[in-house]
XYZ file of C-alpha atoms in Angstrom:
521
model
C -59.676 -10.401 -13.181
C -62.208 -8.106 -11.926
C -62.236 -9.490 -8.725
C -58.314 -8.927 -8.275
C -58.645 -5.408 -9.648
C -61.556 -4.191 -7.445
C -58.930 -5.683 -4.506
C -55.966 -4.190 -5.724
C -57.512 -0.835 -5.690
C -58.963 -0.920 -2.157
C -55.653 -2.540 -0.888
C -54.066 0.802 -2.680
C -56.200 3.470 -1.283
C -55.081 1.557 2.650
C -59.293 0.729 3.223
C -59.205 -1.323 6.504
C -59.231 -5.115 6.050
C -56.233 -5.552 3.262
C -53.855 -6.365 5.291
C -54.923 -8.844 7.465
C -53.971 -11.888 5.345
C -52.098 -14.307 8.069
C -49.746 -15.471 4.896
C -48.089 -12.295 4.370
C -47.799 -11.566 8.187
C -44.094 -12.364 8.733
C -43.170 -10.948 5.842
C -40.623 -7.886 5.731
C -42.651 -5.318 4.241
C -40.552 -2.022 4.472
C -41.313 1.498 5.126
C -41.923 3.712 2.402
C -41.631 6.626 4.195
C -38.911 9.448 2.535
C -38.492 7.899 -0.671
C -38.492 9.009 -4.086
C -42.555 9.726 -5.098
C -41.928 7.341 -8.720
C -40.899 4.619 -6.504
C -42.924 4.843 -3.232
C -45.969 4.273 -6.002
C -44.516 1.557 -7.694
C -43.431 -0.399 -4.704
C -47.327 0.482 -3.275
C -48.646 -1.224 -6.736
C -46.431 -4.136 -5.587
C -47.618 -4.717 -2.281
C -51.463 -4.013 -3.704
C -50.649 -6.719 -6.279
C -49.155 -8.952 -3.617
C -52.044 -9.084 -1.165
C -54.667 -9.422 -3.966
C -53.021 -12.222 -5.641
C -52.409 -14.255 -2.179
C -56.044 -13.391 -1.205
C -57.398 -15.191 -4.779
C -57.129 -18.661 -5.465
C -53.821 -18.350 -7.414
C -52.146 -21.496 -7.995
C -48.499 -22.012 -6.125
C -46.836 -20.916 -9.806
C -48.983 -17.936 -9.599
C -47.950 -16.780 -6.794
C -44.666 -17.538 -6.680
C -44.381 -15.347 -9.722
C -46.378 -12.539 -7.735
C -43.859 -13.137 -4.578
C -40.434 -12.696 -7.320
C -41.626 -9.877 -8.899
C -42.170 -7.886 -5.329
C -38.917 -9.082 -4.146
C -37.362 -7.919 -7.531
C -38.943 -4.223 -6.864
C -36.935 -4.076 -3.303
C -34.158 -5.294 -4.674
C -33.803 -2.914 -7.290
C -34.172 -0.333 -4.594
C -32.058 -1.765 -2.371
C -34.185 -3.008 0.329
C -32.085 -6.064 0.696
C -33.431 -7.619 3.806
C -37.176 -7.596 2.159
C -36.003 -8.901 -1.164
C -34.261 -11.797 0.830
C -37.543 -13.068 2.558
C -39.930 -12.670 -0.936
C -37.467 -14.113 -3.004
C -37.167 -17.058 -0.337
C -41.108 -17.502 -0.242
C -41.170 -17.608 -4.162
C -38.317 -20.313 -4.005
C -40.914 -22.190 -1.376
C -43.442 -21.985 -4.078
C -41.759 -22.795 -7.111
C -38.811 -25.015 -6.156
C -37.888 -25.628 -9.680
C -37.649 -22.307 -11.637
C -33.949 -21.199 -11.224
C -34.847 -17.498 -11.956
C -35.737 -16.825 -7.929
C -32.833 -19.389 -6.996
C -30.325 -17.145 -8.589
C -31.461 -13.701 -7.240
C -32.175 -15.129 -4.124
C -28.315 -16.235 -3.958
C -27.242 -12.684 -5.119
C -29.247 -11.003 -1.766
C -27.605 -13.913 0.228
C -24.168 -13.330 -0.880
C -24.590 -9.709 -0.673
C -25.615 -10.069 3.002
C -21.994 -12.611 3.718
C -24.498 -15.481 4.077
C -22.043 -17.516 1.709
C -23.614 -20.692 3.245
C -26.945 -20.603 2.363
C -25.662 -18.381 -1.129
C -23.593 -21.546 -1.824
C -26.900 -24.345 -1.732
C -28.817 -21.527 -3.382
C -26.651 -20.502 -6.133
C -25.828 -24.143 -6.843
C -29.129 -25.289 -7.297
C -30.033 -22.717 -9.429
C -26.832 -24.179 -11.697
C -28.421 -27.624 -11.629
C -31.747 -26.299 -12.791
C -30.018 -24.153 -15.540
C -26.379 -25.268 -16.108
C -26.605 -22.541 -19.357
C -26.742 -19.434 -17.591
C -23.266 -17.775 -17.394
C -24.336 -14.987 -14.616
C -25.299 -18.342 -11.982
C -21.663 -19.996 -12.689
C -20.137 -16.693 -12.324
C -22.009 -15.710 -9.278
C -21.603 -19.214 -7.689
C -17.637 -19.050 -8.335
C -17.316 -16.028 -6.744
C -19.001 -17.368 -3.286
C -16.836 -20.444 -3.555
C -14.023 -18.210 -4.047
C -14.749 -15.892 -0.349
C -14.919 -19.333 0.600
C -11.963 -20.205 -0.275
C -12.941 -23.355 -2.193
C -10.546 -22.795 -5.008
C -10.943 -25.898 -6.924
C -14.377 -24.956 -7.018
C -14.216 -21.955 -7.885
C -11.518 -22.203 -10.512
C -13.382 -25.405 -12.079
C -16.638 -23.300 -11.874
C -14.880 -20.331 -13.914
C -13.804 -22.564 -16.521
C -17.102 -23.892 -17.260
C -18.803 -20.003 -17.292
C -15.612 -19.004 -20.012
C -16.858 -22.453 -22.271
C -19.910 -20.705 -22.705
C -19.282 -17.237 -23.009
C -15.365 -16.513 -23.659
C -15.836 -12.837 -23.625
C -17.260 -12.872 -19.907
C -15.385 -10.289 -17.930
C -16.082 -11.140 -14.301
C -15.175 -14.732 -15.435
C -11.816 -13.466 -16.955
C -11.226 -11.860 -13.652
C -12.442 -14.206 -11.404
C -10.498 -16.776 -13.476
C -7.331 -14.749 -13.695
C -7.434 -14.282 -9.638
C -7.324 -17.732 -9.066
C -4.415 -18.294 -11.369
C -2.339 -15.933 -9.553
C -3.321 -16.314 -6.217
C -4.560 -20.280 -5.739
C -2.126 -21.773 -8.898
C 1.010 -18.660 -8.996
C 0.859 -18.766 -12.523
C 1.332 -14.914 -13.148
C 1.391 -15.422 -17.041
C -1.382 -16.993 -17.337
C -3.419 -14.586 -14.823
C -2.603 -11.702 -17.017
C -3.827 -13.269 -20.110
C -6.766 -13.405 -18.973
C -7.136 -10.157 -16.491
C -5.926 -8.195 -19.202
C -8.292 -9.422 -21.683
C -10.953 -8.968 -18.965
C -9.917 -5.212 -18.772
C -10.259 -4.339 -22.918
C -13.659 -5.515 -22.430
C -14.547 -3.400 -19.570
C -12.003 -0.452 -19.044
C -13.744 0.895 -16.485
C -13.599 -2.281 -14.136
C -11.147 -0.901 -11.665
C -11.433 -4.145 -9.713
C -9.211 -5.999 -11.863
C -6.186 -3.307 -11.754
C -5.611 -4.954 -8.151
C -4.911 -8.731 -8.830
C -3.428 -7.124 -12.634
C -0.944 -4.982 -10.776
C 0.060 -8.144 -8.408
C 0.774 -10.384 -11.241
C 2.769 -8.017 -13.163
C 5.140 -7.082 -9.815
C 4.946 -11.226 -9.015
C 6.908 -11.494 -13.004
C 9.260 -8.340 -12.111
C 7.346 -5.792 -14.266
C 7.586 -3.731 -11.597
C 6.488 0.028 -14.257
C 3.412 -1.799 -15.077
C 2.812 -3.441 -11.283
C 2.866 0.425 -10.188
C 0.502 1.491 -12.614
C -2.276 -0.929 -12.513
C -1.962 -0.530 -8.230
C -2.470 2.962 -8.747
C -5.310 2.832 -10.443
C -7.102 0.147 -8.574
C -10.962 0.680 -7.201
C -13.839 -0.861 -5.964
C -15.665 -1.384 -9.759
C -16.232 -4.572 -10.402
C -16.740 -6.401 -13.919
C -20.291 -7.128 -14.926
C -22.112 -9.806 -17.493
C -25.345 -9.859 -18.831
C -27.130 -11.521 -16.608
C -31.408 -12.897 -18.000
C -32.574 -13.705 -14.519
C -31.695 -9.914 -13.443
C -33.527 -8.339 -16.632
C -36.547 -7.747 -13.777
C -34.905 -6.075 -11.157
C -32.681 -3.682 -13.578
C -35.976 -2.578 -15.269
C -38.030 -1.882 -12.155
C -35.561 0.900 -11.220
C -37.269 4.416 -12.259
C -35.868 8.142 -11.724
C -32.792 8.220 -10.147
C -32.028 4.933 -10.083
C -32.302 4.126 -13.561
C -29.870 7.084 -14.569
C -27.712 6.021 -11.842
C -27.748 2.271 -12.966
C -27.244 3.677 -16.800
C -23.897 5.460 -15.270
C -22.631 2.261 -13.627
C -23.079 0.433 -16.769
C -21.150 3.195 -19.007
C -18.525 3.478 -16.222
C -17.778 0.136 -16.778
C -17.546 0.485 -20.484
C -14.632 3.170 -19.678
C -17.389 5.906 -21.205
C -16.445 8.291 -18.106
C -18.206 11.550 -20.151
C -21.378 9.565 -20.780
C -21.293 8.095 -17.337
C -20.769 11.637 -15.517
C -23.951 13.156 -17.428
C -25.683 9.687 -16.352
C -24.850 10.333 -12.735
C -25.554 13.963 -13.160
C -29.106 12.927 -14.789
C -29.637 10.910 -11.144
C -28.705 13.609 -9.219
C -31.097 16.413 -10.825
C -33.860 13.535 -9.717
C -33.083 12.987 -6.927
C -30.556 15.169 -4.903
C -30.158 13.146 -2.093
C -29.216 10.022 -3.584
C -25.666 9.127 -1.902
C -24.528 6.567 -3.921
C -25.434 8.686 -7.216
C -22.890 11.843 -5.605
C -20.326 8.956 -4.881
C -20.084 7.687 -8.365
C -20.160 11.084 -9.697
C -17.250 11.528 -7.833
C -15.305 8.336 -9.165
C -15.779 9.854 -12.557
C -14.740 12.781 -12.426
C -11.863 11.403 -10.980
C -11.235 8.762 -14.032
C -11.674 12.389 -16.085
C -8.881 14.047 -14.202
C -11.263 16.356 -12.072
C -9.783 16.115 -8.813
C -11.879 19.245 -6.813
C -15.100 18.464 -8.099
C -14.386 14.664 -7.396
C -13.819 15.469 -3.799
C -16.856 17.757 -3.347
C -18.811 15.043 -4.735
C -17.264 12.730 -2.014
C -17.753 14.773 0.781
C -21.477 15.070 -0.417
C -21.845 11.420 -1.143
C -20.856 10.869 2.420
C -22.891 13.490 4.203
C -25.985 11.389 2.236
C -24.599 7.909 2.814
C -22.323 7.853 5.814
C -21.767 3.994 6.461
C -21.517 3.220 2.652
C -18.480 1.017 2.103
C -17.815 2.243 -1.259
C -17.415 5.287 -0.636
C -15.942 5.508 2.381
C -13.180 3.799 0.394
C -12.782 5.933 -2.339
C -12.423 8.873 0.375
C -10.276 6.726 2.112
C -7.886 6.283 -1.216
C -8.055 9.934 -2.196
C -6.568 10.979 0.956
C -3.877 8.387 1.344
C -3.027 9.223 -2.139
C -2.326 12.840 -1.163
C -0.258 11.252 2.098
C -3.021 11.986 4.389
C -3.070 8.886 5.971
C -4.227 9.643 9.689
C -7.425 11.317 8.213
C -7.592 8.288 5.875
C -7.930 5.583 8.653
C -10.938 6.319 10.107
C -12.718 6.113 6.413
C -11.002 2.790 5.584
C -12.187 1.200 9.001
C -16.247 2.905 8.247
C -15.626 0.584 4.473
C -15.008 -2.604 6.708
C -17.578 -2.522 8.591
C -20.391 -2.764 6.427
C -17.989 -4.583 3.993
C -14.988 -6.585 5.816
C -14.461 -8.813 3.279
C -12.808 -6.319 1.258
C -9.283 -7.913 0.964
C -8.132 -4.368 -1.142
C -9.622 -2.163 1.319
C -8.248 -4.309 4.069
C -4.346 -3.581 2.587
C -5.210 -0.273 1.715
C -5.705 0.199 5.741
C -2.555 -1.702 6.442
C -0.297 0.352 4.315
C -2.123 3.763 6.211
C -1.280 2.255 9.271
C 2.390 1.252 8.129
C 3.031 4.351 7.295
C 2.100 6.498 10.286
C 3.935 3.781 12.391
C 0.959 1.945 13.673
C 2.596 -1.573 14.082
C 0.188 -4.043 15.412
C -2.609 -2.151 13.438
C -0.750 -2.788 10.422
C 0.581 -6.488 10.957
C -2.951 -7.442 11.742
C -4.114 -6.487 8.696
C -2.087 -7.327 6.601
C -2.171 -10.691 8.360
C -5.983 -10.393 7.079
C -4.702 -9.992 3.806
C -2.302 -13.142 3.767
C -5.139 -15.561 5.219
C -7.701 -14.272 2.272
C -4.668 -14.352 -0.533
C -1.446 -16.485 0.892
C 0.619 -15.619 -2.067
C -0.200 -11.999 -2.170
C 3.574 -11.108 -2.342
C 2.286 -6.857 -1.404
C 0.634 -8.119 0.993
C 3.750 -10.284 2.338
C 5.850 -8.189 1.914
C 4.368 -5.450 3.493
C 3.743 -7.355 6.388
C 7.728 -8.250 7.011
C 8.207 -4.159 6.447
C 5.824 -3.665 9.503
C 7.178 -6.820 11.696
C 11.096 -5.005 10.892
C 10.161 -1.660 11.785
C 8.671 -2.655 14.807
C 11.855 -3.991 16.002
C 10.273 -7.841 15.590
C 13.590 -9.052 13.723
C 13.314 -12.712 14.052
C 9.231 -12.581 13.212
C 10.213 -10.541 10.185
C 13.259 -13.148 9.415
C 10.879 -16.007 9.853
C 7.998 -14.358 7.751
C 10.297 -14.033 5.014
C 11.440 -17.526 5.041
C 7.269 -18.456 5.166
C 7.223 -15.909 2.602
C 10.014 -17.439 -0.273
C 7.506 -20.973 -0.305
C 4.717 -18.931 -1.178
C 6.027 -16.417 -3.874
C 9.402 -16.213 -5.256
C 9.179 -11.473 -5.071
C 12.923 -10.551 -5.172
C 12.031 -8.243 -2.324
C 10.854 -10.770 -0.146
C 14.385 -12.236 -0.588
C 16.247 -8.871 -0.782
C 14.478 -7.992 3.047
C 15.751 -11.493 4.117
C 19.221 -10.871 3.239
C 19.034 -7.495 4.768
C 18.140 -9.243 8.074
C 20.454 -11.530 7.902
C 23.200 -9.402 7.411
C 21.747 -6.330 9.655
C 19.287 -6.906 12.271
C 20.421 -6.245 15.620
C 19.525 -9.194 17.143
C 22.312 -11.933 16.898
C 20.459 -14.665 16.718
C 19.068 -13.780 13.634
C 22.017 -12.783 11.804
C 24.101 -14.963 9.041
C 26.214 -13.103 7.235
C 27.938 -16.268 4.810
C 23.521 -16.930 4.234
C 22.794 -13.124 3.900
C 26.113 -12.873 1.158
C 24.707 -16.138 -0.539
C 21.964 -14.372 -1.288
C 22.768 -10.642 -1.870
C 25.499 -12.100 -4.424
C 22.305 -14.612 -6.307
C 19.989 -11.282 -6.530
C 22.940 -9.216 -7.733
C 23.523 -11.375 -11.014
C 20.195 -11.706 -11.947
C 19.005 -7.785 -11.203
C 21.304 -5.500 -10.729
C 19.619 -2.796 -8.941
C 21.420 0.082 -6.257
C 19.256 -1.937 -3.765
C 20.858 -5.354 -4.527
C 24.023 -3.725 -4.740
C 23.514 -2.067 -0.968
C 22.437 -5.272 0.619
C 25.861 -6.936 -0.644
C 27.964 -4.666 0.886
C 26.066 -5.160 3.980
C 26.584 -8.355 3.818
C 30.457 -8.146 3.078
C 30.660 -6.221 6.317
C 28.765 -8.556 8.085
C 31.567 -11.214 7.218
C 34.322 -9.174 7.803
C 35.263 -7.817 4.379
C 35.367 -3.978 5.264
C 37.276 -2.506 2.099
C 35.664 -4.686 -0.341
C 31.744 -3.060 1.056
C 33.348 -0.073 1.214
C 34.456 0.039 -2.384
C 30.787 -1.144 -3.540
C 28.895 1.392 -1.296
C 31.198 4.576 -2.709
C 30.025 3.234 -6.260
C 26.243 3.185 -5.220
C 26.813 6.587 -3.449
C 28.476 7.590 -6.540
C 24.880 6.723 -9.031
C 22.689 7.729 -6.850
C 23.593 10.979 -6.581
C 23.506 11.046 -9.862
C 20.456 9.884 -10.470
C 19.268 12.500 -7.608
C 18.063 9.946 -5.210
C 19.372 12.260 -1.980
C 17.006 9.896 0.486
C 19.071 6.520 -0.533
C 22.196 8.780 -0.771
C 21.773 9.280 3.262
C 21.199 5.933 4.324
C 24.335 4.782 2.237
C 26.546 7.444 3.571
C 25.733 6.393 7.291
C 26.863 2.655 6.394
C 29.651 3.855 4.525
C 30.782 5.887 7.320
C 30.499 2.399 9.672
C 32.262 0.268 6.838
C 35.101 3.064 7.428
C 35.496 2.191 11.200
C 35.002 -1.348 10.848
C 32.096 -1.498 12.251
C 28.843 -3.416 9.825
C 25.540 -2.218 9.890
C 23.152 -3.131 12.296
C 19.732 -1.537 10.821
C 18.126 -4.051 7.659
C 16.808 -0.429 6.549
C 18.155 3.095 7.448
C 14.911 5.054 7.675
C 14.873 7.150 5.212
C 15.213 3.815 2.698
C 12.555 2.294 4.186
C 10.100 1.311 1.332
């Protein structure tokens, strides 16, 4: 013990000699340099430890243990890349203890190596089929995999032994409405997933989706509105280490995350504050500020704390997103672009983040920008009716009429939205194009949406369709009643768009735009 000591503190002091030690020579020891005083001595103490231990005669166990606990200090500190090759040498030394198996699947998954993640994360199962956190982590990859029966079968087991786990919940939820299109079902469980952790703002996303894909389209809205990038969490045994090596800053900041989640937004903020006071130029700290103050209807201080967070931590995805979503909430969305696209490229698996950037680029008539990604979107989630439907908005708009006719069409066998049908009847009965009109096909349908939802949109894409076959006075008679309500109901945008058809319907002439502009969703 001696013997290690005496080492330790030479190797600490940086006496010549201590790190010469042709076992630890290809390993990815990072610079210190700039960091936080607390931490550059703990992660010193590490290294010291590190060198003695390899140095002694340890045994494989012994060092292995000596190997974790250094990668769990970078990790906690988010020096990834190191964390990935001393985990990986403490898996090489003790094959069999799941503990480094599971965190070195995290730092793989983290870094889009879903490959090696998957073989990691699933031996680490086999060794401890218990552990909730290794299911749920494992799921997850096969789910960015898109092995759904995996992942789905993998969720199930993690919700046998802990019912209350909200990532499972999610994750299990998310699967239900994307990979199965049971919408009931998927809110059952998403729902539940978001009493237990309020402040998950992950879960509004696929919530929102499966209340629009059952025609709750109040509650769709809502959740949308108030989706982020917060994820649900679970207690997870094998991460105990790397949670309680963070000191200063961190720890505050990590304390924040965790009340955040809990929907404690004035505990969180004083958390985050707490972080910042120790350390003033910790980005991510200023960026979470921001997201609660936000949550606590702050809206200045939430974008000072932005602009901060990104002066401190340009490329990070998170919150380059939130800045992104701030300003294409205030209908900024040219400045809002350029933040989306920073997100992606550290993170461009984002699918939210991906049709976040679609929408910006819908709406400041970017075509191919936006088709492409929500393309992105579609191949990630097929029945993502948003995503679907946006997509047939963009090909429309763009004057693509018989891609947008077709998309819908591809669009019906995937998810049964009423818009998705409601756009195909408007192309059928309007487009330009006569190839890709039908007007008995288009009144077929208008007439099947108008019994079971009788909306002013319905109701407009009938009389289009009367016009289209010829029936003049009867679309005129149903587009002076629309006129009528919606001018009541002070809803001057639709009111201009119908008076232009009207005015057609008048002459004898149908419509040949599926959507006047100014009723363009």
């Amino acid at each position: 013990m001696l013997r290690v000591f005496l080492f330790f503190a030479l190797c600490s002091a940086g006496l010549a000699g201590c790190g010469g030690d042709d076992r630890l020579s290809d390993l990815p020891f990072p610079s210190l340099a700039g960091l936080d005083p607390a931490v550059a001595t703990q992660l010193r103490a590490v290294e010291g430890t590190l060198r003695a231990t390899v140095s002694s005669d340890a045994t494989d166990q012994e060092q292995a243990t000596v190997f974790g606990n250094a990668a769990e200090a970078y990790h906690a500190h988010a020096f990834f890349f190191a964390a990935e090759g001393f985990y990986e040498r403490a898996v090489k030394l003790a094959p069999g203890t799941p503990r480094w198996k599971h965190l070195l699947g995290l730092v793989q998954t983290r870094a889009g190596k879903l490959d090696a993640a998957r073989t990691t994360l699933m031996s680490a199962r086999d060794l401890s089929p218990s552990t909730v956190a290794t299911r749920v982590a494992l799921a997850e990859v096969f789910y960015q995999r898109n092995e759904h029966d995996l992942c789905r079968a993998e969720y199930q087991e993690a919700l046998k032994l802990e019912p209350k786990c909200a990532p499972a919940l999610y994750g299990y939820g998310r699967v239900l409405l994307m990979n199965d299109n049971d919408a009931d079902e998927a809110i059952l469980h998403l729902e539940r997933a978001l009493e237990l952790q309020p402040g998950a703002t992950r879960i509004h996303y696929p919530l929102g989706l499966a209340y629009r894909a059952i025609g709750e389209r109040s509650k769709a809205t809502l959740h949308l509105g108030q989706a982020g990038t917060v994820s649900p969490s679970c207690p997870d045994p094998w991460k105990t280490g790397v949670d309680q090596r963070r000191t200063g800053d961190r720890l505050a900041q990590n304390r924040g995350t965790m009340l955040f989640r809990a929907g404690r937004y004035t505990d969180a903020k004083r958390e985050f504050e707490s972080a910042i006071r120790s350390n003033p130029k910790n980005g991510l700290a200023h960026g979470h500020l921001a997201s609660t103050l936000a949550k606590l209807g702050d809206l200045t201080q939430s974008l000072q704390s932005l602009g901060t967070a990104l002066e401190l931590a340009p490329n990070d995805p998170t919150i380059n997103y939130n800045m992104g979503t701030f300003l294409a909430r205030a209908r900024r969305d040219e400045e809002a672009i350029p933040f989306y696209r920073r997100s992606l490229e550290s993170d461009p698996r984002s699918t939210q983040t991906h049709f976040n950037l679609a929408n910006a680029y819908r709406r400041t008539r970017q075509w191919a920008e936006s088709i492409e990604e929500f393309t992105r979107v579609i191949e990630d989630e097929p029945s993502n009716a948003d995503a679907l439907f946006g997509r047939i908005v963009a090909l429309t708009q763009s004057r693509q009429y018989e891609a947008a006719a077709q998309a819908c069409k591809t669009a019906i066998q995937a998810t049964d939205d009423l818009r998705i049908q409601q756009a195909l009847a408007r192309l059928l009965a309007a487009a330009p194009e006569d190839g890709v009109r039908n007007g008995v096909m288009a009144l077929e349908i208008a007439v099947r949406l108008r019994e079971a939802h009788k909306t002013l949109e319905h109701l407009e894409v009938e009389a289009m369709a009367l016009a289209e076959t010829g029936y003049f006075n009867d679309a005129m008679t149903i587009q002076q009643r629309i006129i009528t309500v919606a001018r009541r109901e002070n809803r001057e945008d639709l009111v201009r768009s119908l008076e232009k058809n009207f005015i057609k319907y008048r002459k004898g002439t149908p419509a040949r735009r599926p959507w006047e502009r100014e009723s363009m969703p």
